[in-house]
Amino acid sequence: GVVLAIDIGGTKLAVGVVDANGHVLSSDRAPSSLGPEDDGEAVWERLHKLCETVLAGVGRPPLVGVGVGCGGPMLWPAGEVSPLNLQAWRGFPLRKRLRTAYPGLPVRVHNDAVALAVAEHWRGAGQDVDDMLGMVVSTGVGGGLVLGGRLVDGASGNAGHVGHIVVDPDGPPCPCGGRGCVEAIARGPGLAAWARELGWRADRSEAEATAKELADDARAGDKIALSAFERAGWALGVGIASAVALCDVRRVVVGGGVSQAGPLLFEPLERTLREYAKMAYTKAAQVGPATLNQDAGLVGAAALILAGDRYWSAD
Ligand code: ADP
Ligand code: ZN
């Protein structure tokens, strides 16, 4: 059987049909938002239409379920979503709507960072370990935790949210309302803002001074840009050292846009982790990049349905 897989972010809606091996047979995408007058129902209609188009494109195969990764926060497992960067949806009853649209099928909705972690454990860089932390370093920093080969949910579906481990009690404010979290320091826009304050690309527009340009400039030897990645790698390394001590995972897989900076980020991260992880079991933890491509969100959403109860144990 195949799964209808859905990935909902602040920028795009992605829909795919995924087979039992985790292969995306067909997929398509649409913008999450078309502007301020785009209300919740309009977003839903766009999503539903996209699902129908993708399903029709592969001849409407029989489905075994619908799996969704969606930006948080959400009421879990009820699947009432309020993605921080999709203003049109506040408490939107996504799971309920999908159940009505695709009656008789299991519908499972989880956090998008959890979906990415699950994808890497199911078919990516964590396939060979039972205990893994999957992280996404992008506009925010999120994650998911697999222990004993199973996803750990926590009381409200937010276990593994490594982005809000505090690494600097006096650090900058975090989008979560706290301060000094990993996310406050290592999120792409945070990195860029820090560098701008020191004068990096001060004369350019914000669009020309994102973490992506920062990585380009660091590669070209720009000192401020290099220190920005050094600082982000440090924050991630400290956070990961704490997470590894708490959770006893053997592998930490890091994906998301900012991770594409490669060694610029992973080198200081690894160095910092080794400085703080000194016990035999924390020393044993390996860190590496995610290996699934852009489809990871869809693969993880599908795994919520296809992997038995390994990644879904609510109802
Ligand atoms: P989203 O947060 O919507 O899931 P991404 O995973 O692409 O999107 O993350 C966006 C962040 O990643 C932005 O801050 C962007 O500047 C940064 N980014 C994207 N590509 C790169 C790159 N090659 N190197 C460093 N940072 C990058
Ligand atoms: Zn935070």
PDB file of N, CA and C and ligand atoms in Angstrom, residues 9-12 85 112 136-140 187-189 210-213 215-216 219 229 256-262, ligand 1:
ATOM      1  N   GLY A   9       5.117  23.595   5.809  1.00  0.00           N
ATOM      2  CA  GLY A   9       6.061  24.551   6.388  1.00  0.00           C
ATOM      3  C   GLY A   9       5.562  25.964   6.179  1.00  0.00           C
ATOM      4  N   GLY A  10       6.327  26.928   6.664  1.00  0.00           N
ATOM      5  CA  GLY A  10       5.943  28.319   6.520  1.00  0.00           C
ATOM      6  C   GLY A  10       6.041  28.807   5.086  1.00  0.00           C
ATOM      7  N   THR A  11       6.862  28.141   4.295  1.00  0.00           N
ATOM      8  CA  THR A  11       7.079  28.572   2.915  1.00  0.00           C
ATOM      9  C   THR A  11       6.241  27.766   1.933  1.00  0.00           C
ATOM     10  N   LYS A  12       6.239  26.441   2.127  1.00  0.00           N
ATOM     11  CA  LYS A  12       5.563  25.607   1.133  1.00  0.00           C
ATOM     12  C   LYS A  12       4.746  24.476   1.743  1.00  0.00           C
ATOM     13  N   ASN A  85       4.903  30.021  11.739  1.00  0.00           N
ATOM     14  CA  ASN A  85       5.094  30.858  10.550  1.00  0.00           C
ATOM     15  C   ASN A  85       4.048  30.614   9.458  1.00  0.00           C
ATOM     16  N   ASP A 112       6.958  18.799  12.279  1.00  0.00           N
ATOM     17  CA  ASP A 112       7.783  18.614  11.077  1.00  0.00           C
ATOM     18  C   ASP A 112       9.230  18.218  11.392  1.00  0.00           C
ATOM     19  N   VAL A 136      17.006  19.525  13.173  1.00  0.00           N
ATOM     20  CA  VAL A 136      16.841  20.383  12.010  1.00  0.00           C
ATOM     21  C   VAL A 136      17.320  21.774  12.397  1.00  0.00           C
ATOM     22  N   VAL A 137      18.322  22.280  11.686  1.00  0.00           N
ATOM     23  CA  VAL A 137      18.811  23.633  11.940  1.00  0.00           C
ATOM     24  C   VAL A 137      18.468  24.475  10.713  1.00  0.00           C
ATOM     25  N   SER A 138      17.433  25.265  10.839  1.00  0.00           N
ATOM     26  CA  SER A 138      16.979  26.053   9.686  1.00  0.00           C
ATOM     27  C   SER A 138      16.515  27.421  10.171  1.00  0.00           C
ATOM     28  N   THR A 139      15.293  27.830   9.865  1.00  0.00           N
ATOM     29  CA  THR A 139      14.769  29.089  10.396  1.00  0.00           C
ATOM     30  C   THR A 139      14.652  28.982  11.919  1.00  0.00           C
ATOM     31  N   GLY A 140      14.335  27.784  12.377  1.00  0.00           N
ATOM     32  CA  GLY A 140      14.358  27.469  13.803  1.00  0.00           C
ATOM     33  C   GLY A 140      15.272  26.286  14.017  1.00  0.00           C
ATOM     34  N   ARG A 187      19.941  29.419  14.992  1.00  0.00           N
ATOM     35  CA  ARG A 187      18.999  29.494  13.875  1.00  0.00           C
ATOM     36  C   ARG A 187      19.576  30.395  12.785  1.00  0.00           C
ATOM     37  N   GLY A 188      19.275  30.091  11.532  1.00  0.00           N
ATOM     38  CA  GLY A 188      19.828  30.843  10.408  1.00  0.00           C
ATOM     39  C   GLY A 188      19.689  32.354  10.569  1.00  0.00           C
ATOM     40  N   PRO A 189      18.464  32.847  10.804  1.00  0.00           N
ATOM     41  CA  PRO A 189      18.298  34.300  10.932  1.00  0.00           C
ATOM     42  C   PRO A 189      19.050  34.878  12.137  1.00  0.00           C
ATOM     43  N   THR A 210      21.486  36.615   4.331  1.00  0.00           N
ATOM     44  CA  THR A 210      20.957  35.491   5.112  1.00  0.00           C
ATOM     45  C   THR A 210      22.114  34.549   5.471  1.00  0.00           C
ATOM     46  N   ALA A 211      21.782  33.500   6.189  1.00  0.00           N
ATOM     47  CA  ALA A 211      22.808  32.532   6.593  1.00  0.00           C
ATOM     48  C   ALA A 211      23.485  31.895   5.374  1.00  0.00           C
ATOM     49  N   LYS A 212      22.759  31.826   4.268  1.00  0.00           N
ATOM     50  CA  LYS A 212      23.324  31.253   3.044  1.00  0.00           C
ATOM     51  C   LYS A 212      24.482  32.121   2.524  1.00  0.00           C
ATOM     52  N   GLU A 213      24.253  33.444   2.447  1.00  0.00           N
ATOM     53  CA  GLU A 213      25.329  34.352   2.009  1.00  0.00           C
ATOM     54  C   GLU A 213      26.460  34.363   3.039  1.00  0.00           C
ATOM     55  N   ALA A 215      27.447  31.883   4.754  1.00  0.00           N
ATOM     56  CA  ALA A 215      28.281  30.698   4.491  1.00  0.00           C
ATOM     57  C   ALA A 215      29.197  30.947   3.292  1.00  0.00           C
ATOM     58  N   ASP A 216      28.655  31.573   2.241  1.00  0.00           N
ATOM     59  CA  ASP A 216      29.491  31.893   1.071  1.00  0.00           C
ATOM     60  C   ASP A 216      30.666  32.769   1.490  1.00  0.00           C
ATOM     61  N   ARG A 219      33.317  30.979   3.559  1.00  0.00           N
ATOM     62  CA  ARG A 219      34.177  30.169   2.681  1.00  0.00           C
ATOM     63  C   ARG A 219      35.222  31.019   1.974  1.00  0.00           C
ATOM     64  N   PHE A 229      29.715  31.248  12.277  1.00  0.00           N
ATOM     65  CA  PHE A 229      29.540  29.787  12.216  1.00  0.00           C
ATOM     66  C   PHE A 229      30.253  29.082  13.372  1.00  0.00           C
ATOM     67  N   GLY A 256      18.631  20.334   7.765  1.00  0.00           N
ATOM     68  CA  GLY A 256      18.098  21.695   7.700  1.00  0.00           C
ATOM     69  C   GLY A 256      19.037  22.611   6.923  1.00  0.00           C
ATOM     70  N   GLY A 257      18.489  23.724   6.432  1.00  0.00           N
ATOM     71  CA  GLY A 257      19.239  24.638   5.563  1.00  0.00           C
ATOM     72  C   GLY A 257      20.608  25.031   6.094  1.00  0.00           C
ATOM     73  N   VAL A 258      20.703  25.371   7.374  1.00  0.00           N
ATOM     74  CA  VAL A 258      21.972  25.858   7.923  1.00  0.00           C
ATOM     75  C   VAL A 258      23.033  24.752   7.946  1.00  0.00           C
ATOM     76  N   SER A 259      22.587  23.488   8.039  1.00  0.00           N
ATOM     77  CA  SER A 259      23.552  22.378   8.061  1.00  0.00           C
ATOM     78  C   SER A 259      24.264  22.241   6.718  1.00  0.00           C
ATOM     79  N   GLN A 260      23.679  22.865   5.677  1.00  0.00           N
ATOM     80  CA  GLN A 260      24.345  22.816   4.375  1.00  0.00           C
ATOM     81  C   GLN A 260      25.622  23.636   4.333  1.00  0.00           C
ATOM     82  N   ALA A 261      25.879  24.387   5.385  1.00  0.00           N
ATOM     83  CA  ALA A 261      27.167  25.080   5.489  1.00  0.00           C
ATOM     84  C   ALA A 261      28.297  24.067   5.637  1.00  0.00           C
ATOM     85  N   GLY A 262      27.969  22.816   5.940  1.00  0.00           N
ATOM     86  CA  GLY A 262      28.973  21.739   5.982  1.00  0.00           C
ATOM     87  C   GLY A 262      30.012  21.946   7.069  1.00  0.00           C
TER      88      GLY A 262
HETATM   89  P1  ADP B   1      12.820  26.210   6.553  1.00  0.00           P
HETATM   90  O1  ADP B   1      13.302  26.853   7.799  1.00  0.00           O
HETATM   91  O2  ADP B   1      11.675  26.954   5.913  1.00  0.00           O
HETATM   92  O3  ADP B   1      12.522  24.742   6.716  1.00  0.00           O
HETATM   93  P2  ADP B   1      15.499  25.816   5.386  1.00  0.00           P
HETATM   94  O4  ADP B   1      15.689  24.468   5.984  1.00  0.00           O
HETATM   95  O5  ADP B   1      15.954  26.027   3.977  1.00  0.00           O
HETATM   96  O6  ADP B   1      13.999  26.328   5.438  1.00  0.00           O
HETATM   97  O7  ADP B   1      16.286  26.833   6.333  1.00  0.00           O
HETATM   98  C1  ADP B   1      16.360  28.178   6.055  1.00  0.00           C
HETATM   99  C2  ADP B   1      17.601  28.756   6.725  1.00  0.00           C
HETATM  100  O8  ADP B   1      18.755  28.051   6.269  1.00  0.00           O
HETATM  101  C3  ADP B   1      17.805  30.210   6.340  1.00  0.00           C
HETATM  102  O9  ADP B   1      18.279  30.909   7.475  1.00  0.00           O
HETATM  103  C4  ADP B   1      18.854  30.133   5.247  1.00  0.00           C
HETATM  104  O10 ADP B   1      19.616  31.310   5.153  1.00  0.00           O
HETATM  105  C5  ADP B   1      19.699  28.960   5.702  1.00  0.00           C
HETATM  106  N1  ADP B   1      20.396  28.294   4.595  1.00  0.00           N
HETATM  107  C6  ADP B   1      19.859  27.789   3.466  1.00  0.00           C
HETATM  108  N2  ADP B   1      20.814  27.252   2.674  1.00  0.00           N
HETATM  109  C7  ADP B   1      21.986  27.429   3.322  1.00  0.00           C
HETATM  110  C8  ADP B   1      23.356  27.095   3.036  1.00  0.00           C
HETATM  111  N3  ADP B   1      23.716  26.499   1.892  1.00  0.00           N
HETATM  112  N4  ADP B   1      24.286  27.396   3.968  1.00  0.00           N
HETATM  113  C9  ADP B   1      23.944  28.018   5.121  1.00  0.00           C
HETATM  114  N5  ADP B   1      22.697  28.379   5.437  1.00  0.00           N
HETATM  115  C10 ADP B   1      21.724  28.083   4.556  1.00  0.00           C
END
